[in-house]
Amino acid sequence: MEFGSRKRYCTLFDLYSEILLDHYRLPRNKGRLDHPTVTVEGTNPLCGDELTLDLEFEGDRLSRVTFDGKGCAISMASASMLTEILQGKTIAEVEKWIADFRAFIRDGHAPEGVEMGDLTALIGVSKLPVRVKCATLPWMTIEEGVRKYRGS
Amino acid sequence: MEFGSRKRYCTLFDLYSEILLDHYRLPRNKGRLDHPTVTVEGTNPLCGDELTLDLEFEGDRLSRVTFDGKGCAISMASASMLTEILQGKTIAEVEKWIADFRAFIRDGHAPEGVEMGDLTALIGVSKLPVRVKCATLPWMTIEEGVRKYRGS
Amino acid sequence: MKTIEDIRRDFPILGLQVNGKPLVYLDSAASSQKPMQVLNAYCGFCESRYANVHRGVHTLAENATADYEDARRLVAEFVKADPRGLVFTRGTTEAINLVAQSYGRKFIKHGQAILLTPMEHHANLVPWQLLAQYTGAELRFWPMTEDGRLDLDGGKKLLDSRVAMVAVTHMSNVLGTINPVREIAEMAHAVGAKVLIDGAQAAPHLPVDIGGIGADFYAFSGHKMCGPTGIGVLWGRPEILEDMDPFMTGGEMIREVWLDHATWAEVPHKFEAGTPPITEAVSLGAAVRYLQQITPEWIAAHDHALTELAWEKLTREPGVTGYGPTDNRGAIVTFNVDGIHPHDLAGLLDREGVAIRAGHHCAQPLMRWLGVQATARASFYLYNTPEEIDRLVDGIRIAKKVLHVV
Amino acid sequence: MKTIEDIRRDFPILGLQVNGKPLVYLDSAASSQKPMQVLNAYCGFCESRYANVHRGVHTLAENATADYEDARRLVAEFVKADPRGLVFTRGTTEAINLVAQSYGRKFIKHGQAILLTPMEHHANLVPWQLLAQYTGAELRFWPMTEDGRLDLDGGKKLLDSRVAMVAVTHMSNVLGTINPVREIAEMAHAVGAKVLIDGAQAAPHLPVDIGGIGADFYAFSGHKMCGPTGIGVLWGRPEILEDMDPFMTGGEMIREVWLDHATWAEVPHKFEAGTPPITEAVSLGAAVRYLQQITPEWIAAHDHALTELAWEKLTREPGVTGYGPTDNRGAIVTFNVDGIHPHDLAGLLDREGVAIRAGHHCAQPLMRWLGVQATARASFYLYNTPEEIDRLVDGIRIAKKVLHVV
Ligand SMILES: Cc1ncc(COP(=O)(O)O)c(C=O)c1O
Ligand SMILES: Cc1ncc(COP(=O)(O)O)c(C=O)c1O
């Protein structure tokens, strides 16, 4: 058997892009609402990520959304991006975004015709099974929030 | 990785020596006794070897021993050699032979100062865990026979 | 398309001289040899992608995890099954023990029955014996025809609503019988029984379609299909696996652990406690890729042709008795030679460089059914040739001469 | 005597560039890398001696069986234990499950107690939880001192005649604590309890003397000690193993099989059902030979020096908290950096080519005891160097800058 002394390389997509770090360092819509319509909590027990989303609905519109919690840069940046994108959207639009984000992470590329904006910075996790849960936590949490609101 | 086309060799000790084959083809003391002092049976369930030893004792001497049964050439030749060697020996001598044979197979060489005679042909099994039981079957069986005789 | 010479060159061990003669390896039913492609995958992975899987966030851990999960998908595709139901085990034996314990102890009750066949390998018999003792369930045995096939009508009579599990081999490792597992699964499901198929001999030799068979569980081993030892597969319907309790517990298979209790991860991970056979999975993936490239269809046809030839040549030899069906058999010929103990036959063939198996083949009840203590068995695989069958026949003739049987 | 450069050259993966930087592998506590000697043993065996073991009478089968049993003897010698008690398993996890089920279900009764510690890996915790649920036995937990050692006096208070089993790790995979297993075994035996030692972290790093410890059971994994995945060891006192029921059943582990019952082979074979991890055993034998050549004493001293250095350098860094005892620790440093989630730390270190672990390390109860969700962990082995610790410290500084923690 021959083990070459040739250099071998091994590189992953860089998760910690400037966009991601920007959301982590300067999170958008971080904090709590005084009178949320719905509050939902999400946790990722394996990492210890803990997230609270406060949702304020006006009719079928998500008028405000804020997040609070602690966790890794991926989950926190993903939450920050979520609030920025979903603020002011209709429930139908919110649900489409949730589905699109799921597909984006699962397939490793944006769904046909969808512009992912800052979320593009999260593409790297689709190859990293261990980090997928961090990126999707805010999205699964808001999904539950919408369900709660619809049910009430 | 490089797999040479160089020839590689692999050889075992030849179990089927002429001495062994001779005992197999022309077994000594094969058959049953009319009035054995003790009859003992041994089996090797894994191979299906079945062996019956008829022992005739006179006082503390094994005056006659015959074997019958079916099994592989190793077990049958070993039984044939056993009868030839132990015929007429005292019980103490028989027991020494049993212990010597055990050591011979276990260690892969004759015990210090012991001349193994035809049994030398069985040396190969000491490297063949699967066949050890075949070679030792007659010896474990006669051991039980001696125990039986002593107990009676 | 590879020629048989190309294939043989892939297997470094086939160049060996044994006792002065070129090796003729006719013992693949016990374990197959490994092609370079698999050894290269093994070493290549260890040289540049190795780490423990599923928990690490560094590059090697991510790569290793991806390769491990890719192997799961590749192997699942090879047997046409949903990868979510594919659990890596040590082999067929662990797979069947897992089902007997995790499914059997929870779902099979006193008063119910487990239907087996008399041609099962000990691995698909003894775990059910213990389950029967534990639960009080009854063991039933599917009757066989004289030539070693399952008697379908006889089996039907035993299949009533008390039967909770039908566990049957896809291909007998002694008789070579290929059982009609699809029909059996249908018959079993009709009375509400679950079906486990022991695919240890089938997965290496036949195109297997677990979905098409309709099996609830399907088990096989890597080492018999050009893969490494230390790995095998239990495939189970995901919804059934979800209802089962874990088999072993520890790292990787948990969700949350407290001092006094714990909750479980999703299937298939719930059944993979501790560090799994990582490099073995990756290498099994390479084995499956290798077999896929040659195609299971080519292998089945090649095996079939060799087996027909061997059966014909052997049973034409004076004093040779062959066992099992005369046609549609797997790549196995089991036989005896009058007046020669199978161990001696194997020993004397070994002097000629020919490796066959002799003994009870982990199927003692079947030996009793055949009325023999042991048999000789020659088995074939993609790397064997017609010339090797001639070497076997020549070896048998020499053995007869040496032992003065002729 | 090999230099550290010689040793590093034995490990092909250490030449890797990760994300443009030379790999610094500090995750050996999760799994160690494999030297060429082990890969060569693996391939060499497959190229010229491979067959299934224990049943064949042909040359390859005899050679493979001899190599497999030689490996058993080599590994037993490495940990100074009677080879008759050495059972090959898939790893530590299977070994402990085997004892919890085969020993525990037969011999541990309602009203008795199992004494564990809060620093156990899930593998030495969850199987006992299930056993406690099954038998009604009580779980007790050995108290710990603030710096993460076992409080021996506190443990003594829990050790009464109801304790049937004391199961404790030889070295913590999080805190690095090396437990006084010999004293613990003595204390346990004094009240009639059996002792299982989880040696998954100790066997790779310390000279282990199972006989000297007086353990009844000792478990470890091949993949953490330069060996392959898919293999590990349960050592048990042969007379205890003899009294235990089998864990799995099938081929190789039986004596006689009938349709409705079976009898068992002798130990250790009674516990090795089915085709064992043959090539893995042979390769573990090679790993043990490799470690033996370098000597466990050299490895322990090397690991100790690196760990002291790492502890000192890391805990001197602003914002870094180290966990566990400050001296006499195994080759593990577990820590957190203020304001940085350990996953991010590991992710950012990976950008610098430095591989560490982050998470709960399969010890969630211990994380709760430490009052953290997760930690970072750097672990060392014979191939690591002081320069690599500098790379770790540099990487932490970079991570702080990237995340604006400083
Ligand atoms: C202390 C300890 N015990 C048990 C285990 C489990 O070992 P394995 O995953 O090889 O079964 C590990 C390693 O993960 C460990 O560090
Ligand atoms: C039909 C059959 N079932 C089960 C087994 C057991 O497989 P393993 O020993 O790989 O667990 C074998 C092979 O020995 C077999 O031929």
PDB file of N, CA and C and ligand atoms in Angstrom, chain C residues 29-30 90-94 96 121 123-124 169 171-173 198-201 221 223-224 362 377, chain D residues 52 252 273-276, ligand 2:
ATOM      1  N   ALA C  29     -20.358 -18.920   0.224  1.00  0.00           N
ATOM      2  CA  ALA C  29     -21.588 -18.890   1.023  1.00  0.00           C
ATOM      3  C   ALA C  29     -21.254 -18.663   2.493  1.00  0.00           C
ATOM      4  N   ALA C  30     -20.061 -19.078   2.914  1.00  0.00           N
ATOM      5  CA  ALA C  30     -19.626 -18.789   4.288  1.00  0.00           C
ATOM      6  C   ALA C  30     -19.191 -17.334   4.387  1.00  0.00           C
ATOM      7  N   ARG C  90     -24.344  -5.630  13.101  1.00  0.00           N
ATOM      8  CA  ARG C  90     -23.090  -6.335  12.841  1.00  0.00           C
ATOM      9  C   ARG C  90     -23.253  -7.348  11.723  1.00  0.00           C
ATOM     10  N   GLY C  91     -24.467  -7.850  11.533  1.00  0.00           N
ATOM     11  CA  GLY C  91     -24.683  -8.840  10.496  1.00  0.00           C
ATOM     12  C   GLY C  91     -26.104  -9.343  10.577  1.00  0.00           C
ATOM     13  N   THR C  92     -26.387 -10.380   9.793  1.00  0.00           N
ATOM     14  CA  THR C  92     -27.717 -10.979   9.780  1.00  0.00           C
ATOM     15  C   THR C  92     -28.110 -11.430  11.183  1.00  0.00           C
ATOM     16  N   THR C  93     -27.176 -12.035  11.876  1.00  0.00           N
ATOM     17  CA  THR C  93     -27.478 -12.583  13.192  1.00  0.00           C
ATOM     18  C   THR C  93     -27.967 -11.496  14.140  1.00  0.00           C
ATOM     19  N   GLU C  94     -27.253 -10.375  14.209  1.00  0.00           N
ATOM     20  CA  GLU C  94     -27.716  -9.308  15.090  1.00  0.00           C
ATOM     21  C   GLU C  94     -29.067  -8.784  14.614  1.00  0.00           C
ATOM     22  N   ILE C  96     -31.532 -10.317  13.153  1.00  0.00           N
ATOM     23  CA  ILE C  96     -32.656 -11.187  13.532  1.00  0.00           C
ATOM     24  C   ILE C  96     -32.859 -11.170  15.045  1.00  0.00           C
ATOM     25  N   HIS C 121     -31.067 -21.390   8.898  1.00  0.00           N
ATOM     26  CA  HIS C 121     -29.765 -21.236   9.543  1.00  0.00           C
ATOM     27  C   HIS C 121     -30.024 -21.005  11.037  1.00  0.00           C
ATOM     28  N   ALA C 123     -29.154 -18.871  12.896  1.00  0.00           N
ATOM     29  CA  ALA C 123     -29.416 -17.454  13.168  1.00  0.00           C
ATOM     30  C   ALA C 123     -30.900 -17.117  13.052  1.00  0.00           C
ATOM     31  N   ASN C 124     -31.629 -17.863  12.231  1.00  0.00           N
ATOM     32  CA  ASN C 124     -33.064 -17.592  12.080  1.00  0.00           C
ATOM     33  C   ASN C 124     -33.890 -18.673  12.770  1.00  0.00           C
ATOM     34  N   THR C 169     -36.024 -18.131   5.289  1.00  0.00           N
ATOM     35  CA  THR C 169     -34.855 -17.718   4.526  1.00  0.00           C
ATOM     36  C   THR C 169     -35.229 -17.508   3.064  1.00  0.00           C
ATOM     37  N   MET C 171     -32.933 -17.702   0.615  1.00  0.00           N
ATOM     38  CA  MET C 171     -32.206 -18.784  -0.066  1.00  0.00           C
ATOM     39  C   MET C 171     -31.527 -19.650   1.006  1.00  0.00           C
ATOM     40  N   SER C 172     -31.707 -20.966   0.897  1.00  0.00           N
ATOM     41  CA  SER C 172     -31.103 -21.864   1.888  1.00  0.00           C
ATOM     42  C   SER C 172     -29.599 -21.908   1.705  1.00  0.00           C
ATOM     43  N   ASN C 173     -28.868 -21.819   2.828  1.00  0.00           N
ATOM     44  CA  ASN C 173     -27.403 -21.866   2.732  1.00  0.00           C
ATOM     45  C   ASN C 173     -26.894 -23.302   2.627  1.00  0.00           C
ATOM     46  N   ASP C 198     -34.788 -13.827   5.865  1.00  0.00           N
ATOM     47  CA  ASP C 198     -33.340 -13.912   6.063  1.00  0.00           C
ATOM     48  C   ASP C 198     -32.690 -13.882   4.680  1.00  0.00           C
ATOM     49  N   GLY C 199     -32.130 -12.740   4.340  1.00  0.00           N
ATOM     50  CA  GLY C 199     -31.567 -12.568   3.009  1.00  0.00           C
ATOM     51  C   GLY C 199     -30.054 -12.737   2.957  1.00  0.00           C
ATOM     52  N   ALA C 200     -29.471 -13.405   3.967  1.00  0.00           N
ATOM     53  CA  ALA C 200     -28.007 -13.511   4.024  1.00  0.00           C
ATOM     54  C   ALA C 200     -27.435 -14.119   2.744  1.00  0.00           C
ATOM     55  N   GLN C 201     -28.111 -15.119   2.189  1.00  0.00           N
ATOM     56  CA  GLN C 201     -27.609 -15.748   0.967  1.00  0.00           C
ATOM     57  C   GLN C 201     -28.190 -15.091  -0.285  1.00  0.00           C
ATOM     58  N   SER C 221     -26.016  -9.685   5.473  1.00  0.00           N
ATOM     59  CA  SER C 221     -24.665  -9.434   6.004  1.00  0.00           C
ATOM     60  C   SER C 221     -23.769  -8.845   4.925  1.00  0.00           C
ATOM     61  N   HIS C 223     -20.427  -9.180   4.753  1.00  0.00           N
ATOM     62  CA  HIS C 223     -19.243  -9.984   4.415  1.00  0.00           C
ATOM     63  C   HIS C 223     -19.513 -11.051   3.365  1.00  0.00           C
ATOM     64  N   LYS C 224     -20.767 -11.353   3.105  1.00  0.00           N
ATOM     65  CA  LYS C 224     -21.068 -12.356   2.079  1.00  0.00           C
ATOM     66  C   LYS C 224     -21.274 -11.719   0.714  1.00  0.00           C
ATOM     67  N   CYS C 362     -24.192 -24.623  10.157  1.00  0.00           N
ATOM     68  CA  CYS C 362     -25.096 -23.895  11.061  1.00  0.00           C
ATOM     69  C   CYS C 362     -26.547 -24.222  10.766  1.00  0.00           C
ATOM     70  N   ARG C 377     -19.882 -28.800   1.051  1.00  0.00           N
ATOM     71  CA  ARG C 377     -20.623 -27.764   0.323  1.00  0.00           C
ATOM     72  C   ARG C 377     -19.666 -26.936  -0.530  1.00  0.00           C
TER      73      ARG C 377
ATOM     74  N   ASN D  52     -14.143 -17.065   6.504  1.00  0.00           N
ATOM     75  CA  ASN D  52     -14.905 -17.072   7.743  1.00  0.00           C
ATOM     76  C   ASN D  52     -14.201 -17.979   8.745  1.00  0.00           C
ATOM     77  N   GLU D 252     -22.124 -20.153  15.498  1.00  0.00           N
ATOM     78  CA  GLU D 252     -20.852 -20.017  16.228  1.00  0.00           C
ATOM     79  C   GLU D 252     -20.996 -20.135  17.745  1.00  0.00           C
ATOM     80  N   ALA D 273     -22.211 -14.491  18.797  1.00  0.00           N
ATOM     81  CA  ALA D 273     -23.171 -15.094  17.869  1.00  0.00           C
ATOM     82  C   ALA D 273     -22.937 -14.575  16.453  1.00  0.00           C
ATOM     83  N   GLY D 274     -22.977 -15.486  15.500  1.00  0.00           N
ATOM     84  CA  GLY D 274     -22.857 -15.073  14.101  1.00  0.00           C
ATOM     85  C   GLY D 274     -21.418 -14.833  13.708  1.00  0.00           C
ATOM     86  N   THR D 275     -21.235 -14.469  12.445  1.00  0.00           N
ATOM     87  CA  THR D 275     -19.898 -14.155  11.962  1.00  0.00           C
ATOM     88  C   THR D 275     -19.374 -12.961  12.741  1.00  0.00           C
ATOM     89  N   PRO D 276     -18.244 -13.103  13.407  1.00  0.00           N
ATOM     90  CA  PRO D 276     -17.742 -11.981  14.218  1.00  0.00           C
ATOM     91  C   PRO D 276     -17.048 -10.940  13.337  1.00  0.00           C
TER      92      PRO D 276
HETATM   93  C1  LIG E   2     -29.016 -18.179   5.470  1.00  0.00           C
HETATM   94  C2  LIG E   2     -28.126 -17.540   6.484  1.00  0.00           C
HETATM   95  N1  LIG E   2     -28.658 -16.859   7.507  1.00  0.00           N
HETATM   96  C3  LIG E   2     -27.899 -16.243   8.433  1.00  0.00           C
HETATM   97  C4  LIG E   2     -26.533 -16.291   8.375  1.00  0.00           C
HETATM   98  C5  LIG E   2     -25.746 -15.616   9.456  1.00  0.00           C
HETATM   99  O1  LIG E   2     -25.052 -14.503   8.973  1.00  0.00           O
HETATM  100  P1  LIG E   2     -23.929 -13.796   9.877  1.00  0.00           P
HETATM  101  O2  LIG E   2     -23.053 -14.888  10.407  1.00  0.00           O
HETATM  102  O3  LIG E   2     -23.224 -12.909   8.933  1.00  0.00           O
HETATM  103  O4  LIG E   2     -24.639 -13.053  10.969  1.00  0.00           O
HETATM  104  C6  LIG E   2     -25.934 -16.985   7.314  1.00  0.00           C
HETATM  105  C7  LIG E   2     -24.462 -17.067   7.138  1.00  0.00           C
HETATM  106  O5  LIG E   2     -23.722 -17.622   7.883  1.00  0.00           O
HETATM  107  C8  LIG E   2     -26.740 -17.631   6.361  1.00  0.00           C
HETATM  108  O6  LIG E   2     -26.194 -18.316   5.348  1.00  0.00           O
END
